Amino acid sequence: ASFMISLRTVDNITVMIKLRPGVSPSCQIRVKNVIRSELKIKPGENVTFTFTCSTPEKYFIMEIQKNIDCVSGPCPFGDVHLYPPGLPRLNRTFIWDVKASTKAGLELKFSTPWLRQIEPGETCPDFVSYNINSCIDMATVNIGTFCRNGSVSHVKLLGGTIMSLHLPWDSPVTTSGFNIANRASIKRLCIIESILKGESSITLMSPNYPLGFPEDELMTWQFVIPSNMRASVFFHNYSLSNCERKEERVEYYLPGSLSNPEVFKLSDSQPANIAGSFNLSLQGCDQDAQNPGILRLLFQVVVQHPQVDENVTHLVDLSKEWNMTVTIHFEGWPSRIPLMSEPICLICKDPRTCDRTLTLVSGTVYKISFLCKDLSRLRITAEKGISCVDLRWCQRKIYSLSVPKAITQLPIRLHKFIWKLWAPDLINIEITSPSLKLQQHVPEQRCNTSYSYSIVSATPERELNVGVFCPGGSIEKIQMRNNITISLKTFGKGFLNESNHQDLKMSFVPHIKDECTFTVSPDPKAKVYLQTPNWPYGLPPYVSISWYVVVPSKQVAHLGFSKDRMGIACETGRAYVNIKEETLGAEETVRREDELLPEPRKMYHNFWVNVSNCKPVNKTQLTLQFWVTFADKQIDLGVILAVVSGAGVLTTIGLTVFCVKKKKKKSQNPMVGVYNADVNTQVPGKQGLFTKGRKNNESHVYAVIDDAMVYGHLLKESNGSVAPEVDVYRPFDGPIGSLPPSPPPFSFRKDIKRSPNTEEPPPLTDTDHDTYTFAHQKSGQSEDNGDKNEKNNGDTSTSLLENKEQDGLVE
């Protein structure tokens, strides 16, 4: 096809056709049988040409530049046309270079659907774009690149401008879409006007972005917004230059403000909830010549309908809290940055201070409101620190690890509450859940509550993930060394109802030997699974963990491991599993890492399970899981019969002894004494009376004095026999058995000092001992109850019972 371009001199238009950068010259331009790779047509020329290929749009681009001089002559104001007509279908750029004095301003007015500013490198959906440059003296400033379909309706410039329109070869666009008007000097670099009629969000950038804003310059954005709408400003990306004089800042003219212009730093939270139109200006400074830096700004303006509850304030009273922060934020914060096209939710701590995130600190009372259609898109993350410096002060204190009502009463879902617990050396931390208890989240026993606790123990050298726990389990207490982080995380909306029942508490306790100790008091009807911390990555080297399991008195526990070996090999040291019941004489079961773990076994008393790690060889980790179940104790019928038979034998022996002694006493003179008739004379029948074997107590030493012993001196006088020692009992020195004999009717035994680990016998509350007082004296000697010492001749003037009472030996 043949093309003819005819340019009039008065139009001052130049057309240039040239090869696209980086394209091989496979296609040429033929002008009067002359082949060339580019063609320049000047004002007043008329040129006919053809292409040597059928698809010239793949090889060539075209620039059409019109120069307009508004300094030496009148400006052709009005609509700007795409001239000349009949151009070949190539990618083309129309350029309007307008020269104007800085004493006058130019205004570019765009027809609907107006323009939308884009970042450098971004492409317009229809590939139609505008680029606006401002020319002041010899300097050129890039005001920005714009696509169609936006809110920018006017751009006012100081001095001249270079305006360009880029069209693809197949674009149906036939008009420029703007006109040029003359205006008085605007006394600043430029003014960009945006009209926002409904709910919308726009992004704007400072001139030359991402390069620096011109030194000591001023520019303004004007936003035309209906008075029944609300606008908010957010600075997403900015940097500051190094100023020698003045200060970089932004200034606002806000509707209804009594202090216009309101000045803000770029680092401040910008105004929000603005009712109606407003202006925003960016002011530069005099920069340091040696190190000027860069002033640049990218910001967003969001326009919304007023919310139904925009005047509803929520009181957040943190005045009694210490060392706590509460952040209200959008979902996914801080890892996810919301798209600027997403519907926006704002949190306001006063009518003009709103943002997508708001952080509240302890010790303050806030009144906050929300500009958000859907509050379910907001979340709360809180953090509280608790520390102990002096154990003497903080050991007496119990801290409640519950979410304050100031947070739970807000119409925002709690995402996470973090407690950071700091303890110095030799002070440990104890976590308790007295009523709810905790359940460890394991594959066989997953948490299905509305919230859970993640517990991590940390030192500068390592971190131990103790596990994930939820309420409603069997763990009453966890004692841990080092600093602890507890993170409460919620799932769904159920936490609001369950938050009133939180019972997690914390206290500081003295040093413990293990890295972590669990106290477990399971539900007798449940099967409890417990596993080592840091699952599934394994215990750190040389870490020791213990579980103390409480077994109800009328039940027996079954303990078993989920695998038969530890599954590690040690590089240095040994790994052990220790099991021991907490009862006198209980044997301890110990297994090394190279041995089989114990088979499932019955535990009749409270017991300990301890796991101690070595330094494993590479690629092996110590992870152990065990389970505990309970069953009622089964009483053996044979044991019952044996006990009954034994009781019968003992009764027979007791009756025999009683009859023999009765018969013997009838043949002797009666004992001299005073009988206390008010005391029960029943033989004690309580078990556990003798807490030691016969070798260790004095149950075989009797305090009953035979008649013959009392009156031995009379026997000597009557028949001449040798008189025995009066009031002296010689204990039996021969071998004795381990079982105590049946106790005599009246016995006196010394108190036995027990070791701290020996259980006390049950008190004898049902039966009292019969009490007798024996009085005896030698001929010619008076009775003296106040003397407590034995005479050298074996006589005594003190009753036997009184002696025993004074020695503290009577029971």
Short mmCIF file of C-alpha atoms in Angstrom, two decimals, residues 91-478:
data_model
loop_
_atom_site.label_atom_id
_atom_site.label_comp_id
_atom_site.label_asym_id
_atom_site.label_seq_id
_atom_site.Cartn_x
_atom_site.Cartn_y
_atom_site.Cartn_z
CA ASN A 91 2.77 2.21 16.93
CA ARG A 92 2.78 5.98 17.20
CA THR A 93 3.45 8.73 19.68
CA PHE A 94 1.93 12.21 19.45
CA ILE A 95 4.05 14.85 21.16
CA TRP A 96 2.98 18.42 21.95
CA ASP A 97 5.86 20.66 22.98
CA VAL A 98 4.38 23.86 24.43
CA LYS A 99 6.64 26.82 25.25
CA ALA A 100 5.18 29.15 27.86
CA SER A 101 6.36 31.76 30.35
CA THR A 102 6.60 30.90 34.04
CA LYS A 103 4.53 34.02 34.66
CA ALA A 104 1.56 32.22 33.13
CA GLY A 105 0.15 28.79 33.76
CA LEU A 106 -1.07 26.10 31.42
CA GLU A 107 -3.99 23.81 32.18
CA LEU A 108 -4.49 20.42 30.59
CA LYS A 109 -8.14 19.50 30.83
CA PHE A 110 -9.02 15.87 30.13
CA SER A 111 -12.31 14.61 28.86
CA THR A 112 -14.07 11.75 30.53
CA PRO A 113 -13.27 9.04 31.54
CA TRP A 114 -10.30 11.10 32.81
CA LEU A 115 -6.90 9.64 33.77
CA ARG A 116 -5.32 7.32 36.31
CA GLN A 117 -1.68 7.64 37.35
CA ILE A 118 0.49 4.52 37.18
CA GLU A 119 3.93 3.67 38.51
CA PRO A 120 6.95 3.72 36.18
CA GLY A 121 7.19 0.45 34.28
CA GLU A 122 3.49 -0.30 34.68
CA THR A 123 1.46 -0.87 31.49
CA CYS A 124 -2.06 0.36 30.75
CA PRO A 125 -4.66 -2.33 29.98
CA ASP A 126 -5.42 -0.90 26.49
CA PHE A 127 -1.79 0.20 25.93
CA VAL A 128 -2.95 3.83 25.56
CA SER A 129 -0.97 6.09 27.88
CA TYR A 130 -0.24 9.76 28.51
CA ASN A 131 3.01 11.22 29.78
CA ILE A 132 3.16 14.76 31.16
CA ASN A 133 6.38 16.73 31.64
CA SER A 134 6.78 20.24 33.00
CA CYS A 135 9.46 22.51 31.49
CA ILE A 136 10.78 25.36 33.63
CA ASP A 137 13.65 27.18 31.95
CA MET A 138 15.98 24.38 30.87
CA ALA A 139 14.78 21.81 33.44
CA THR A 140 12.25 19.08 32.70
CA VAL A 141 10.23 17.40 35.45
CA ASN A 142 8.22 14.23 34.82
CA ILE A 143 4.81 14.90 36.34
CA GLY A 144 3.71 11.33 35.73
CA THR A 145 2.42 8.61 33.43
CA PHE A 146 -1.34 8.06 33.17
CA CYS A 147 -3.84 5.59 31.74
CA ARG A 148 -7.38 6.25 30.71
CA ASN A 149 -10.32 5.57 33.05
CA GLY A 150 -9.43 7.35 36.25
CA SER A 151 -10.15 10.41 38.39
CA VAL A 152 -7.48 12.95 37.26
CA SER A 153 -9.44 15.61 35.40
CA HIS A 154 -7.03 18.57 35.30
CA VAL A 155 -3.28 19.12 35.43
CA LYS A 156 -2.15 22.71 35.91
CA LEU A 157 1.49 23.49 35.11
CA LEU A 158 3.85 26.37 35.70
CA GLY A 159 5.57 27.32 32.40
CA GLY A 160 5.76 25.04 29.38
CA THR A 161 4.96 21.38 29.02
CA ILE A 162 5.77 18.38 26.88
CA MET A 163 2.67 16.25 26.55
CA SER A 164 2.74 12.87 24.80
CA LEU A 165 0.10 10.32 23.83
CA HIS A 166 1.16 6.73 23.04
CA LEU A 167 -1.16 4.69 20.80
CA PRO A 168 -0.67 1.08 19.62
CA TRP A 169 -0.87 0.41 15.87
CA ASP A 170 -4.35 -1.13 16.14
CA SER A 171 -5.87 1.44 18.54
CA PRO A 172 -9.26 2.85 17.49
CA VAL A 173 -8.54 6.17 19.31
CA THR A 174 -9.02 9.17 16.96
CA THR A 175 -9.02 12.07 19.43
CA SER A 176 -6.41 13.31 21.89
CA GLY A 177 -8.84 13.41 24.82
CA PHE A 178 -7.68 16.77 26.23
CA ASN A 179 -7.53 20.48 25.54
CA ILE A 180 -5.14 23.26 26.55
CA ALA A 181 -6.21 26.38 28.39
CA ASN A 182 -4.34 29.45 29.58
CA ARG A 183 -4.29 30.25 33.28
CA ALA A 184 -2.64 32.73 35.59
CA SER A 185 0.53 31.68 37.36
CA ILE A 186 -0.08 28.97 39.94
CA LYS A 187 3.14 29.78 41.88
CA ARG A 188 4.09 26.12 42.28
CA LEU A 189 5.35 23.29 40.15
CA CYS A 190 1.91 21.82 39.35
CA ILE A 191 -1.61 21.20 40.59
CA ILE A 192 -3.26 17.85 39.93
CA GLU A 193 -7.02 17.70 40.36
CA SER A 194 -8.94 14.48 40.99
CA ILE A 195 -12.70 14.09 41.05
CA LEU A 196 -13.98 11.20 43.17
CA LYS A 197 -17.73 10.79 42.93
CA GLY A 198 -18.39 7.45 44.63
CA GLU A 199 -16.55 4.84 46.65
CA SER A 200 -13.10 4.54 45.11
CA SER A 201 -9.40 4.31 45.76
CA ILE A 202 -6.66 6.13 43.83
CA THR A 203 -2.88 6.09 43.96
CA LEU A 204 -0.77 9.15 43.23
CA MET A 205 2.96 9.86 43.15
CA SER A 206 5.19 12.88 43.48
CA PRO A 207 6.82 14.19 40.25
CA ASN A 208 9.90 12.27 39.06
CA TYR A 209 8.87 9.26 41.20
CA PRO A 210 10.72 7.05 42.08
CA LEU A 211 13.47 9.64 41.62
CA GLY A 212 13.64 12.79 43.70
CA PHE A 213 11.17 15.64 43.89
CA PRO A 214 12.82 18.91 42.73
CA GLU A 215 14.67 20.82 45.40
CA ASP A 216 12.69 23.44 47.34
CA GLU A 217 9.61 22.95 45.16
CA LEU A 218 5.93 22.97 46.03
CA MET A 219 3.07 21.08 44.42
CA THR A 220 -0.60 20.45 45.26
CA TRP A 221 -3.21 17.74 44.77
CA GLN A 222 -6.83 18.86 44.81
CA PHE A 223 -9.50 16.30 45.63
CA VAL A 224 -13.10 17.03 44.72
CA ILE A 225 -15.33 14.80 46.88
CA PRO A 226 -19.05 15.01 47.65
CA SER A 227 -19.70 16.28 51.18
CA ASN A 228 -21.62 13.12 52.04
CA MET A 229 -18.55 10.93 51.41
CA ARG A 230 -15.51 10.29 53.64
CA ALA A 231 -11.90 10.36 52.42
CA SER A 232 -8.73 9.01 54.09
CA VAL A 233 -5.08 9.46 53.12
CA PHE A 234 -2.39 6.80 53.49
CA PHE A 235 1.33 7.20 52.74
CA HIS A 236 2.63 3.85 51.49
CA ASN A 237 6.14 4.73 50.31
CA TYR A 238 8.20 7.82 50.94
CA SER A 239 11.77 8.95 51.55
CA LEU A 240 13.26 12.22 52.79
CA SER A 241 16.17 14.26 51.51
CA ASN A 242 18.90 15.84 53.61
CA CYS A 243 17.78 19.40 54.26
CA GLU A 244 20.04 22.38 54.98
CA ARG A 245 17.19 24.85 55.30
CA LYS A 246 13.44 24.47 55.78
CA GLU A 247 11.74 21.16 56.50
CA GLU A 248 10.01 18.74 54.18
CA ARG A 249 6.35 18.46 55.05
CA VAL A 250 2.79 18.05 53.81
CA GLU A 251 0.03 20.60 54.32
CA TYR A 252 -3.71 20.01 54.27
CA TYR A 253 -6.64 22.34 53.74
CA LEU A 254 -9.46 20.41 55.33
CA PRO A 255 -13.18 21.21 55.37
CA GLY A 256 -14.34 22.61 58.68
CA SER A 257 -10.84 22.90 60.11
CA LEU A 258 -10.11 25.97 62.22
CA SER A 259 -6.35 25.66 61.78
CA ASN A 260 -5.85 25.43 58.00
CA PRO A 261 -3.33 24.65 56.73
CA GLU A 262 -2.73 21.66 58.97
CA VAL A 263 0.91 20.60 58.76
CA PHE A 264 2.08 16.98 59.03
CA LYS A 265 5.40 15.21 58.73
CA LEU A 266 5.58 12.47 56.14
CA SER A 267 6.14 10.02 59.00
CA ASP A 268 2.89 11.01 60.76
CA SER A 269 -0.44 9.25 60.45
CA GLN A 270 -2.25 11.25 57.82
CA PRO A 271 -5.81 12.63 58.16
CA ALA A 272 -8.73 10.28 57.69
CA ASN A 273 -12.50 10.40 57.73
CA ILE A 274 -12.44 13.72 55.84
CA ALA A 275 -15.93 14.93 54.95
CA GLY A 276 -15.81 16.48 51.48
CA SER A 277 -13.14 18.10 49.26
CA PHE A 278 -9.64 18.91 50.48
CA ASN A 279 -6.16 19.88 49.28
CA LEU A 280 -2.83 18.19 49.95
CA SER A 281 0.49 19.96 49.24
CA LEU A 282 4.05 18.60 49.27
CA GLN A 283 6.82 21.04 50.21
CA GLY A 284 10.53 20.32 49.61
CA CYS A 285 13.56 21.98 51.23
CA ASP A 286 17.02 23.31 50.41
CA GLN A 287 19.09 20.18 50.15
CA ASP A 288 22.65 19.44 51.20
CA ALA A 289 24.80 19.93 48.11
CA GLN A 290 27.20 17.14 49.10
CA ASN A 291 24.53 14.59 50.06
CA PRO A 292 21.14 15.77 48.81
CA GLY A 293 19.15 12.57 49.29
CA ILE A 294 15.76 12.00 47.65
CA LEU A 295 12.31 13.28 48.55
CA ARG A 296 9.62 11.07 47.04
CA LEU A 297 6.10 10.05 47.95
CA LEU A 298 3.55 7.45 46.88
CA PHE A 299 0.19 7.67 48.61
CA GLN A 300 -3.39 6.46 48.45
CA VAL A 301 -6.69 8.23 48.89
CA VAL A 302 -9.68 6.08 49.82
CA VAL A 303 -13.24 7.41 49.55
CA GLN A 304 -16.05 5.61 51.38
CA HIS A 305 -19.65 6.09 52.31
CA PRO A 306 -20.12 7.06 55.96
CA GLN A 307 -20.46 3.93 58.07
CA VAL A 308 -23.63 3.31 60.01
CA ASP A 309 -21.64 3.10 63.25
CA GLU A 310 -19.01 5.72 62.49
CA ASN A 311 -20.18 7.70 65.52
CA VAL A 312 -20.23 4.59 67.75
CA THR A 313 -17.18 4.63 69.99
CA HIS A 314 -15.80 1.68 71.91
CA LEU A 315 -14.09 2.26 75.26
CA VAL A 316 -10.81 0.37 75.63
CA ASP A 317 -9.59 0.83 79.19
CA LEU A 318 -5.95 -0.25 79.52
CA SER A 319 -5.24 2.05 82.47
CA LYS A 320 -4.71 -0.83 84.91
CA GLU A 321 -2.62 -2.94 82.56
CA TRP A 322 1.17 -3.04 82.58
CA ASN A 323 3.67 -3.70 79.83
CA MET A 324 1.01 -4.56 77.24
CA THR A 325 0.29 -3.54 73.65
CA VAL A 326 -2.87 -4.19 71.64
CA THR A 327 -2.80 -3.92 67.83
CA ILE A 328 -5.99 -3.89 65.76
CA HIS A 329 -5.16 -4.74 62.17
CA PHE A 330 -6.37 -6.19 58.90
CA GLU A 331 -6.34 -9.94 58.37
CA GLY A 332 -2.91 -11.28 57.44
CA TRP A 333 -0.96 -8.45 59.07
CA PRO A 334 2.00 -7.96 59.11
CA SER A 335 3.22 -10.52 56.57
CA ARG A 336 0.57 -9.69 53.98
CA ILE A 337 0.23 -6.21 52.51
CA PRO A 338 -3.33 -5.66 51.29
CA LEU A 339 -3.85 -4.66 47.71
CA MET A 340 -4.81 -1.03 47.29
CA SER A 341 -7.81 -2.20 45.30
CA GLU A 342 -9.17 -4.16 48.31
CA PRO A 343 -12.04 -2.68 50.33
CA ILE A 344 -10.49 -0.83 53.21
CA CYS A 345 -11.21 -1.07 56.93
CA LEU A 346 -10.05 1.78 59.13
CA ILE A 347 -9.59 1.97 62.89
CA CYS A 348 -9.87 5.48 64.35
CA LYS A 349 -8.65 6.65 67.75
CA ASP A 350 -10.19 10.07 67.05
CA PRO A 351 -12.33 11.38 64.17
CA ARG A 352 -9.32 12.38 62.06
CA THR A 353 -6.71 9.79 63.08
CA CYS A 354 -7.55 6.55 61.33
CA ASP A 355 -5.41 3.84 59.81
CA ARG A 356 -5.49 0.25 58.68
CA THR A 357 -3.62 -0.67 61.87
CA LEU A 358 -3.86 0.92 65.31
CA THR A 359 -1.64 0.08 68.29
CA LEU A 360 -2.88 0.78 71.82
CA VAL A 361 -0.53 0.77 74.84
CA SER A 362 -1.16 -0.04 78.50
CA GLY A 363 -1.79 2.70 81.02
CA THR A 364 -4.20 4.60 78.73
CA VAL A 365 -7.93 4.78 78.07
CA TYR A 366 -8.98 4.91 74.40
CA LYS A 367 -12.21 5.66 72.59
CA ILE A 368 -11.99 4.04 69.18
CA SER A 369 -14.36 3.72 66.23
CA PHE A 370 -14.34 1.80 62.96
CA LEU A 371 -14.79 2.84 59.33
CA CYS A 372 -15.42 -0.57 57.90
CA LYS A 373 -18.31 -2.34 56.22
CA ASP A 374 -17.19 -5.79 57.33
CA LEU A 375 -15.58 -5.96 60.77
CA SER A 376 -14.90 -9.67 60.30
CA ARG A 377 -11.88 -8.64 58.20
CA LEU A 378 -10.21 -7.09 61.26
CA ARG A 379 -8.16 -8.90 63.92
CA ILE A 380 -6.57 -8.17 67.31
CA THR A 381 -3.03 -9.15 68.30
CA ALA A 382 -1.92 -8.35 71.86
CA GLU A 383 1.33 -8.84 73.75
CA LYS A 384 2.05 -8.65 77.49
CA GLY A 385 5.36 -8.98 79.33
CA ILE A 386 5.80 -10.35 82.89
CA SER A 387 9.20 -10.46 84.56
CA CYS A 388 10.70 -11.32 87.93
CA VAL A 389 13.85 -9.78 89.37
CA ASP A 390 13.63 -10.72 93.05
CA LEU A 391 12.17 -14.14 93.84
CA ARG A 392 11.40 -13.05 97.40
CA TRP A 393 8.84 -10.60 96.02
CA CYS A 394 7.41 -12.35 92.98
CA GLN A 395 7.35 -15.91 94.36
CA ARG A 396 4.35 -15.00 96.50
CA LYS A 397 2.40 -13.70 93.51
CA ILE A 398 0.18 -15.63 91.10
CA TYR A 399 -0.37 -14.05 87.68
CA SER A 400 -3.52 -14.69 85.67
CA LEU A 401 -2.85 -15.47 82.00
CA SER A 402 -6.29 -14.52 80.73
CA VAL A 403 -7.33 -12.09 78.02
CA PRO A 404 -8.53 -8.80 79.55
CA LYS A 405 -12.21 -7.95 79.15
CA ALA A 406 -11.17 -4.65 77.54
CA ILE A 407 -10.19 -6.78 74.52
CA THR A 408 -12.88 -9.46 74.53
CA GLN A 409 -15.69 -6.88 74.61
CA LEU A 410 -14.62 -5.36 71.26
CA PRO A 411 -16.53 -6.47 68.14
CA ILE A 412 -13.23 -7.68 66.65
CA ARG A 413 -12.00 -11.25 66.69
CA LEU A 414 -8.91 -11.89 68.78
CA HIS A 415 -6.24 -13.47 66.59
CA LYS A 416 -3.44 -13.96 69.10
CA PHE A 417 -2.50 -12.98 72.66
CA ILE A 418 1.17 -13.41 73.53
CA TRP A 419 2.59 -13.52 77.05
CA LYS A 420 6.37 -13.09 77.29
CA LEU A 421 7.62 -14.34 80.66
CA TRP A 422 11.16 -13.41 81.72
CA ALA A 423 12.90 -15.13 84.62
CA PRO A 424 16.54 -14.65 85.69
CA ASP A 425 18.91 -17.49 86.51
CA LEU A 426 17.86 -19.88 89.29
CA ILE A 427 14.24 -18.77 88.94
CA ASN A 428 11.81 -20.90 86.95
CA ILE A 429 8.28 -20.51 85.67
CA GLU A 430 5.28 -22.62 86.59
CA ILE A 431 2.12 -22.75 84.46
CA THR A 432 -1.04 -24.15 86.06
CA SER A 433 -4.58 -24.82 84.91
CA PRO A 434 -6.34 -25.88 88.12
CA SER A 435 -9.86 -26.49 86.85
CA LEU A 436 -9.79 -26.88 83.07
CA LYS A 437 -6.38 -28.57 82.88
CA LEU A 438 -4.48 -28.75 79.59
CA GLN A 439 -4.51 -31.28 76.80
CA GLN A 440 -1.43 -31.73 74.64
CA HIS A 441 -2.19 -31.57 70.93
CA VAL A 442 -0.93 -34.85 69.44
CA PRO A 443 -1.97 -36.70 66.26
CA GLU A 444 -3.96 -39.27 68.26
CA GLN A 445 -5.61 -36.63 70.44
CA ARG A 446 -6.20 -33.41 68.54
CA CYS A 447 -7.50 -30.20 70.06
CA ASN A 448 -10.95 -29.20 68.87
CA THR A 449 -11.50 -26.14 71.06
CA SER A 450 -11.88 -22.54 69.95
CA TYR A 451 -8.39 -21.64 71.15
CA SER A 452 -5.04 -23.19 71.98
CA TYR A 453 -1.77 -22.29 73.71
CA SER A 454 1.61 -22.61 72.05
CA ILE A 455 4.40 -22.73 74.67
CA VAL A 456 8.03 -22.08 73.78
CA SER A 457 10.99 -22.05 76.17
CA ALA A 458 13.93 -20.01 74.89
CA THR A 459 17.50 -19.14 75.77
CA PRO A 460 20.00 -17.15 73.71
CA GLU A 461 21.48 -20.47 72.58
CA ARG A 462 18.39 -22.53 71.74
CA GLU A 463 14.63 -22.67 71.58
CA LEU A 464 12.48 -25.51 72.89
CA ASN A 465 8.96 -25.80 71.52
CA VAL A 466 7.22 -27.34 74.53
CA GLY A 467 4.08 -28.03 72.51
CA VAL A 468 0.56 -26.93 71.65
CA PHE A 469 -2.07 -27.27 74.37
CA CYS A 470 -5.78 -26.62 74.73
CA PRO A 471 -8.17 -26.66 77.70
CA GLY A 472 -9.99 -29.79 78.80
CA GLY A 473 -7.16 -32.27 79.37
CA SER A 474 -5.18 -33.80 82.23
CA ILE A 475 -2.06 -31.61 82.63
CA GLU A 476 -2.39 -29.58 85.83
CA LYS A 477 1.03 -28.00 85.92
CA ILE A 478 4.07 -27.36 83.73
#
